[in-house]
Tab-separated table of C-alpha atoms and ligand atoms in Angstrom:
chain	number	residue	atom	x	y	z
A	51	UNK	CA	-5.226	-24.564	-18.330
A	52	UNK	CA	-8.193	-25.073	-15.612
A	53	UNK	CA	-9.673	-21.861	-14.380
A	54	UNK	CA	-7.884	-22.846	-10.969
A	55	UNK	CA	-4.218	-22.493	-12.741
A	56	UNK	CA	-5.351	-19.436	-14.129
A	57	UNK	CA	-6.100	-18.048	-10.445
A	58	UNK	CA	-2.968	-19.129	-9.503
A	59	UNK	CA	-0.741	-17.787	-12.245
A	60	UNK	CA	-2.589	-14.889	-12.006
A	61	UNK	CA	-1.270	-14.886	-7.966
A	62	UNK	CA	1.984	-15.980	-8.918
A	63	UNK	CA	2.269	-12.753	-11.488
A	64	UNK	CA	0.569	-10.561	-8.752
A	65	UNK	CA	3.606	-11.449	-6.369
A	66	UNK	CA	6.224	-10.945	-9.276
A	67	UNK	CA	5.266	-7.731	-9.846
A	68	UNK	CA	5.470	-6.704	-6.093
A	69	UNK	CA	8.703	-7.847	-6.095
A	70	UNK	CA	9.371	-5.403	-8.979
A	71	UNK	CA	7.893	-2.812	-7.335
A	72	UNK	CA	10.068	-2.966	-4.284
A	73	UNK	CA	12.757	-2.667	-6.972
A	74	UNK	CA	11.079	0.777	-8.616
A	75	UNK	CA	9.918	2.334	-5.247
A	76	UNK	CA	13.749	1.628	-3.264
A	77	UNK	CA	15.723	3.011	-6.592
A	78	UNK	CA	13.343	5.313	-7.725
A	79	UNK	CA	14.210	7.907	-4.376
A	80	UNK	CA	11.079	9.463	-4.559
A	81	UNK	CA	8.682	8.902	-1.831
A	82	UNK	CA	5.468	8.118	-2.514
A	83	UNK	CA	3.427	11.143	-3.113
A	84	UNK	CA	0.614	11.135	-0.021
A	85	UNK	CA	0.743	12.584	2.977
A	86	UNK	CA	3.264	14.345	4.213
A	87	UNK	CA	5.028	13.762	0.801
A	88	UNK	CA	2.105	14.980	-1.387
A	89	UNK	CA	4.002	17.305	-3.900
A	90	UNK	CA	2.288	20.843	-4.406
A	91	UNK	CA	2.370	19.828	-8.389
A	92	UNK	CA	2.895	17.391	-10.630
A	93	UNK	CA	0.812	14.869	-9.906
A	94	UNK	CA	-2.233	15.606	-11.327
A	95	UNK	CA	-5.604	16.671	-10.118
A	96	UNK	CA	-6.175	16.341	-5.623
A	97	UNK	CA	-9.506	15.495	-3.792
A	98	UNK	CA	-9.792	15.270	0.004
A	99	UNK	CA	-7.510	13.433	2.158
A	100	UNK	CA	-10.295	11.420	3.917
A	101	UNK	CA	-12.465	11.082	0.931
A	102	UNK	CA	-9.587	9.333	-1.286
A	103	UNK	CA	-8.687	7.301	1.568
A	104	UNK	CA	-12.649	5.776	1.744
A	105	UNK	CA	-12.874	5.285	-1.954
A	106	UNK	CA	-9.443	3.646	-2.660
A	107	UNK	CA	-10.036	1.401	0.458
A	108	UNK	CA	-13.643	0.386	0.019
A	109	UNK	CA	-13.147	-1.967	-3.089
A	110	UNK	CA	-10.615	-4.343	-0.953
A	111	UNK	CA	-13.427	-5.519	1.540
A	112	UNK	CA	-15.975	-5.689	-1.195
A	113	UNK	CA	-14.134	-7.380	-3.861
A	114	UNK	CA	-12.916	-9.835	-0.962
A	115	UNK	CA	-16.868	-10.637	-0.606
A	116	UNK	CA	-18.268	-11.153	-3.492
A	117	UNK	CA	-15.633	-13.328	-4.721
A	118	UNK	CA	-15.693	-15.097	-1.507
A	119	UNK	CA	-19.583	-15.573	-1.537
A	120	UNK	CA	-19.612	-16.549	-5.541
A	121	UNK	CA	-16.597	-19.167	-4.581
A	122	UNK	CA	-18.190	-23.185	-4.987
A	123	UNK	CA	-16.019	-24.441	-2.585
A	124	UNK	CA	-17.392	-25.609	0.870
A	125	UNK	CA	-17.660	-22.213	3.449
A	126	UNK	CA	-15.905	-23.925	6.030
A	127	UNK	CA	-14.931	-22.052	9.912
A	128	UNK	CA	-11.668	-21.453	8.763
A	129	UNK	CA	-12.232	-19.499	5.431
A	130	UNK	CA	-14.701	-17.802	7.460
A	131	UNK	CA	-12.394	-16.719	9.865
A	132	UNK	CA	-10.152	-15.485	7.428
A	133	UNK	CA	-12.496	-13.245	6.184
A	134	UNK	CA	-13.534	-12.241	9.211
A	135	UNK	CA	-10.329	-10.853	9.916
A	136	UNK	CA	-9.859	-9.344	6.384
A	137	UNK	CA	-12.889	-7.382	7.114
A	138	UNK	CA	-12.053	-6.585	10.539
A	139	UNK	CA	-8.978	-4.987	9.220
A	140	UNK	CA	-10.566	-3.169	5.806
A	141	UNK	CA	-13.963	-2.308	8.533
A	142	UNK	CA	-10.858	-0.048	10.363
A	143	UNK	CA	-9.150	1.099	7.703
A	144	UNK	CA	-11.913	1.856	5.153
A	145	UNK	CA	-13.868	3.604	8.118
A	146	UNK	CA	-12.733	4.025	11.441
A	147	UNK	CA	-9.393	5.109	10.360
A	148	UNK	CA	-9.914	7.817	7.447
A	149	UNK	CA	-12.840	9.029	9.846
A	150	UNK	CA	-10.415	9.551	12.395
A	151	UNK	CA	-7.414	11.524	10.670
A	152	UNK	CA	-7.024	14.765	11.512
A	153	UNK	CA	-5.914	16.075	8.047
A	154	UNK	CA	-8.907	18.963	7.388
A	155	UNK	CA	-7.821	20.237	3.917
A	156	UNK	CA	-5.860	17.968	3.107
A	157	UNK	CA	-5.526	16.464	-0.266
A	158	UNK	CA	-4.156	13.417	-1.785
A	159	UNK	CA	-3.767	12.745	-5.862
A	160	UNK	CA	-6.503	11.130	-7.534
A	161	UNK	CA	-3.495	9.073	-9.364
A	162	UNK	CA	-2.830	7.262	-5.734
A	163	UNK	CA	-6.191	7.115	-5.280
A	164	UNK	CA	-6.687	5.008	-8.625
A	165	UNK	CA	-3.560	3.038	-8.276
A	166	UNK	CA	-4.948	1.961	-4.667
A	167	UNK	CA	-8.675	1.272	-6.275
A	168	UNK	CA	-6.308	-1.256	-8.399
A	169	UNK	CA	-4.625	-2.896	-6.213
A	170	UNK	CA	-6.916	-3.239	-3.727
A	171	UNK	CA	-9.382	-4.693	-6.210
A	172	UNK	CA	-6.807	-7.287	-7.224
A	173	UNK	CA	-6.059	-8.605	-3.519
A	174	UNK	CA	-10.152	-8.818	-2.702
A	175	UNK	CA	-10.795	-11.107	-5.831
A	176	UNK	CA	-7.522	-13.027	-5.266
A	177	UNK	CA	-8.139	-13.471	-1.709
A	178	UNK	CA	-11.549	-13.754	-1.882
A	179	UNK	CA	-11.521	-16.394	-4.636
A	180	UNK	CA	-9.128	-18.305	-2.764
A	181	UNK	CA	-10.961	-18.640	0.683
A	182	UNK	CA	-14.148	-18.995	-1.471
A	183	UNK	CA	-12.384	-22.443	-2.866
A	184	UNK	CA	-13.146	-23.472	1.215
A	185	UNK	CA	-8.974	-25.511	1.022
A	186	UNK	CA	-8.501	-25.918	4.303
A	187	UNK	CA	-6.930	-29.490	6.008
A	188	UNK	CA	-9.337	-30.827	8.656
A	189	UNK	CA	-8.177	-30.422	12.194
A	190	UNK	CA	-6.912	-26.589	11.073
A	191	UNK	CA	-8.048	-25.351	14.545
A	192	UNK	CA	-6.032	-27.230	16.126
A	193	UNK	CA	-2.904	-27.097	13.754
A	194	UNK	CA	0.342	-25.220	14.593
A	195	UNK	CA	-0.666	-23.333	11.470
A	196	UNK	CA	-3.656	-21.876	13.055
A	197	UNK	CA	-1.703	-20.934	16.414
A	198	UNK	CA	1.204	-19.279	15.077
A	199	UNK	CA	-0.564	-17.358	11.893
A	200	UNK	CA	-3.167	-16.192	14.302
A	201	UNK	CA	-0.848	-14.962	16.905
A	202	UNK	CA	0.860	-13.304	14.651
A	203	UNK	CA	-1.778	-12.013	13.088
A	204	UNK	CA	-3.027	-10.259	16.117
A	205	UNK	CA	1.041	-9.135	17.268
A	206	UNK	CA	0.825	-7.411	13.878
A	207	UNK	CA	-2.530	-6.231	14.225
A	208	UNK	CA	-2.157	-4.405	17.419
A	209	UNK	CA	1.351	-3.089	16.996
A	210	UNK	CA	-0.222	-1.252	13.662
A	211	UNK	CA	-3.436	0.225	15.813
A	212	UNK	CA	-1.363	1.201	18.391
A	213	UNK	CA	0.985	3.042	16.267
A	214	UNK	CA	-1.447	4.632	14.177
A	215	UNK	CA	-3.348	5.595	17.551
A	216	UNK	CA	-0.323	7.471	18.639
A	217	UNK	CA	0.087	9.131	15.359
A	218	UNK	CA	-3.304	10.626	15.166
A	219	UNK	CA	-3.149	12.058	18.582
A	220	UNK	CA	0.238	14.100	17.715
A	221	UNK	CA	-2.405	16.906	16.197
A	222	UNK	CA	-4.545	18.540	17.748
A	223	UNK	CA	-8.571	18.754	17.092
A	224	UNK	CA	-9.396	20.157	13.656
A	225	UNK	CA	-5.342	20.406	13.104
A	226	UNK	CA	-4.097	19.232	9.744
A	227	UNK	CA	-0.803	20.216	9.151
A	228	UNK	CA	1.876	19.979	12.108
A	229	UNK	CA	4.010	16.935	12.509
A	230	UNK	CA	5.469	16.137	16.162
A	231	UNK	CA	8.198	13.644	16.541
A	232	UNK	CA	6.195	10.682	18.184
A	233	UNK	CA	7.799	9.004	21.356
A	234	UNK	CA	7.357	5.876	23.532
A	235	UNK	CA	6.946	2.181	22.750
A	236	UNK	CA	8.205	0.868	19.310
A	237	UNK	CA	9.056	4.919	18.707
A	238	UNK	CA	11.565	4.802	20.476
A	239	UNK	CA	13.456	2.327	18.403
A	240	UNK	CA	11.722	3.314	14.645
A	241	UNK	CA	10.475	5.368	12.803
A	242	UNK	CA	7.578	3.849	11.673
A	243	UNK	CA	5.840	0.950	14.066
A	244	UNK	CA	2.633	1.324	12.128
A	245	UNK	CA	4.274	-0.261	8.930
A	246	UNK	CA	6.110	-2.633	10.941
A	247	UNK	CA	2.840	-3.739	12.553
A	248	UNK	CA	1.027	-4.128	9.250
A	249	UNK	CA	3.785	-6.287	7.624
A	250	UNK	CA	3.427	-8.244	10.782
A	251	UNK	CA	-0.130	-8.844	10.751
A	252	UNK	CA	-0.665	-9.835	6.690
A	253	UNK	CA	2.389	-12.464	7.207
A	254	UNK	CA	0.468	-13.817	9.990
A	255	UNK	CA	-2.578	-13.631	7.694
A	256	UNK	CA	-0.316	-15.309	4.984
A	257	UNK	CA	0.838	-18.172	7.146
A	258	UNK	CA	-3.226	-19.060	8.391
A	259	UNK	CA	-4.107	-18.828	4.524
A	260	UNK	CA	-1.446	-21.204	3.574
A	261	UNK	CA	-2.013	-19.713	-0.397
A	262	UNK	CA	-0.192	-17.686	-2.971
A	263	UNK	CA	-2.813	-15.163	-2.416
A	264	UNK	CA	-2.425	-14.793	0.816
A	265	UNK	CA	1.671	-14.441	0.298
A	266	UNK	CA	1.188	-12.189	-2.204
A	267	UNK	CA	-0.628	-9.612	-0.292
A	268	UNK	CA	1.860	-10.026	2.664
A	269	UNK	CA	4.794	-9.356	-0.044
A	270	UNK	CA	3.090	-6.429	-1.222
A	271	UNK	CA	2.912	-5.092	1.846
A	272	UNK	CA	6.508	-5.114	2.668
A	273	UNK	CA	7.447	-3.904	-1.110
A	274	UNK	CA	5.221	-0.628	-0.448
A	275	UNK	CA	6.032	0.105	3.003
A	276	UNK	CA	9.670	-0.582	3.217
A	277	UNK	CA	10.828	2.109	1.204
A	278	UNK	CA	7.971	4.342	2.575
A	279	UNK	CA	9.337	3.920	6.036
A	280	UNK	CA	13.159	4.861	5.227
A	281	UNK	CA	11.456	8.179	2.713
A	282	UNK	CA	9.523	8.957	6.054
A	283	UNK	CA	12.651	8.339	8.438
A	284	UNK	CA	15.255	10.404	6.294
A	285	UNK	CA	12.181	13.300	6.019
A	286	UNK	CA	12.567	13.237	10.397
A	287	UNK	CA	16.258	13.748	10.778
A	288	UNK	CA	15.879	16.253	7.643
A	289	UNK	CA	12.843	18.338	9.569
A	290	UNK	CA	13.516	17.853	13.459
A	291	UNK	CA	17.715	18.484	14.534
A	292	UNK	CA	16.955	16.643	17.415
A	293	UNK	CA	15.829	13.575	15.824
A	294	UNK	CA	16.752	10.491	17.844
A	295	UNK	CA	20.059	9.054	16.394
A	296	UNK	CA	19.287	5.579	17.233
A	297	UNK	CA	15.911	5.270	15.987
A	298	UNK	CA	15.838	3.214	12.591
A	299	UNK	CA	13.182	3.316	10.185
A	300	UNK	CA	11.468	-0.061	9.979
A	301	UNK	CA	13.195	-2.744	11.707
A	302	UNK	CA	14.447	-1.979	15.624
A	303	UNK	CA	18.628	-2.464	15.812
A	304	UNK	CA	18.683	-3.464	12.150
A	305	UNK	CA	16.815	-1.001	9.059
B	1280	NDP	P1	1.587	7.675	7.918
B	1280	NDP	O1	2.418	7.168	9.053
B	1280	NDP	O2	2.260	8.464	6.847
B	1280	NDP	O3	0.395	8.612	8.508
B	1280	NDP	C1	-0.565	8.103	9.385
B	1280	NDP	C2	-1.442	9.251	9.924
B	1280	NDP	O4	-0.772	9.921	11.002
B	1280	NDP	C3	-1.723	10.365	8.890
B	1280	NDP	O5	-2.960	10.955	9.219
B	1280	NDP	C4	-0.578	11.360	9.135
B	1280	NDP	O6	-0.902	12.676	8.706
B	1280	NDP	C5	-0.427	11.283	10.646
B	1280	NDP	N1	0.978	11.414	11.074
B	1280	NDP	C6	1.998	10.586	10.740
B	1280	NDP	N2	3.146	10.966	11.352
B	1280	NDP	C7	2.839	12.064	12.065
B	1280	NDP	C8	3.613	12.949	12.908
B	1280	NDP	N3	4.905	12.722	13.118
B	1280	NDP	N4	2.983	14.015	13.486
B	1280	NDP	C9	1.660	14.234	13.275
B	1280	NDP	N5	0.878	13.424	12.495
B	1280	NDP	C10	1.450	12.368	11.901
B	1280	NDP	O7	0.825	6.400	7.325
B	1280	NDP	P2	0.173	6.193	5.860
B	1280	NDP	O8	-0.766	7.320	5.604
B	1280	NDP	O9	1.237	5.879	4.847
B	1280	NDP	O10	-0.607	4.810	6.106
B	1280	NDP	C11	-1.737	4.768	6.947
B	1280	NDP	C12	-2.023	3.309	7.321
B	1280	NDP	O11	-2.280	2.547	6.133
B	1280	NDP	C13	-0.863	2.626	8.057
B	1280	NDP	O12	-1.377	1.859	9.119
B	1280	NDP	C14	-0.244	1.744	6.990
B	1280	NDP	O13	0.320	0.592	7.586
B	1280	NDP	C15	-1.429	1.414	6.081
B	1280	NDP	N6	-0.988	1.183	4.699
B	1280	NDP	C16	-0.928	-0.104	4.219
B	1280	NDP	C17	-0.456	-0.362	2.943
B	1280	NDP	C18	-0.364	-1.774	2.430
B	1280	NDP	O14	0.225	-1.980	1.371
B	1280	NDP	N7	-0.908	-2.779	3.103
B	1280	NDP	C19	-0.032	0.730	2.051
B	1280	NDP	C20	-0.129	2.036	2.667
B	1280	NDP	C21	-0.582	2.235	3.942
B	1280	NDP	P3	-0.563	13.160	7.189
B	1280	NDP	O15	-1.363	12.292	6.279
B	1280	NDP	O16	-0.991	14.587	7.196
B	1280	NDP	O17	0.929	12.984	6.994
């Protein structure tokens, strides 16, 4: 087996397992133990909300780099592009985001932490390795490809800033704990827009990359966040009696 098969089986594994994921985190009805679901026990030892967020984050938009930069493949305008956007996403979330949360004193379990670490180390070096390669068609910028993955790239992109913008502003300055029940825009139809957006955005990023890789990130995506928006929409009409009835969870009209 070339090393190239072995980066692709390896891709092809990566995507198998998301898929049994999905399976684990939809059946397992337990939400995922960060945030507002962070259990006062049980999962081990906690470190600061914004510090775990930093550190599990960072190793996606470095990983993505160096195997990028160490790739022999021609560095082509589209592969650069590509990671341009990778980073322009990770520069947000690693940063700019985490910076931004107001969630003073609060923790999150060092075992999420290291499972993110993981994960995001595996979709930097498969990503990375895969726009290092530089396999892209000629005439990509003009390509149908490159129209509708970007555009959807961007939909995605700015439905999950928004989202998250509106989020953030529910508390107060130096307020960690309340939760508000967000209105207006996609809110008004789900629960959570943010997760919508970001599904959004890394299929758009899947269809410019045209590569396993790329897909398997995207299908990771959904398998994490699906069953993290209905945990999140069950917790609203649990907490708050007058919880829109016709919001959904994920997917306007439909989840
Ligand atoms: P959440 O929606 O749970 O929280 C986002 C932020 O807003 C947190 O600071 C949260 O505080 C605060 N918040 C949320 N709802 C309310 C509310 N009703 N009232 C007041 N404050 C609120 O998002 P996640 O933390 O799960 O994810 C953050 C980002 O990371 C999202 O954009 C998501 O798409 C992305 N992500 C991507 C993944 C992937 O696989 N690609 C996986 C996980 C996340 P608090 O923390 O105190 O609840």
């Amino acid at each position: 087996m070339t090393s190239e098969q072995t980066w692709q089986l390896a891709a092809l594994l990566w995507t198998g397992l998301a898929l049994l994921t999905f399976v684990f985190l939809w059946y397992w009805r337990r939400p995922q133990p960060y945030g507002r679901h962070t259990p006062a026990a049980g999962f081990g030892p906690l470190i600061d909300n914004r510090l775990g967020w930093i550190l599990q984050e960072l190793p996606s938009p470095l990983c993505l780099l160096l195997f990028y930069l160490r790739g022999e493949g021609p560095k082509p305008a589209a592969s650069a592009l590509l990671v341009g956007l990778w980073l322009l996403h990770y520069g947000n979330r690693t940063l700019v985001y985490p910076l931004r949360t107001r969630t003073t004193g609060k923790r999150i379990p060092v075992l999420i932490v290291a499972a993110a670490v993981g994960f995001n180390v595996v979709n930097g070096a498969l990503n990375g390795h895969q726009l290092g390669a530089g396999d892209f068609p000629p005439g990509f910028f003009t390509s149908a490809r490159f129209v509708v993955g970007l555009g959807i790239f961007a939909l995605g992109m700015g439905i999950n800033l928004w989202s998250d913008e509106v989020l953030l502003g529910l508390r107060g300055r130096g307020e960690a704990g309340g939760y508000q029940i967000p209105r207006g825009g996609l809110f008004e139809y789900v629960s959570c827009p943010n997760y919508l957006g970001e599904m959004i955005e890394w299929l758009g990023f899947a269809v410019l990359g045209g590569s396993l890789a790329a897909l398997s990130f995207a299908v990771w995506t959904i398998a994490n966040l699906t069953p993290r928006a209905r945990d999140h929409h069950r917790w609203y009409q649990q907490r708050f009696a007058n919880y829109p009835r016709d919001r959904r969870a994920l997917v306007p009209f439909l989840l």
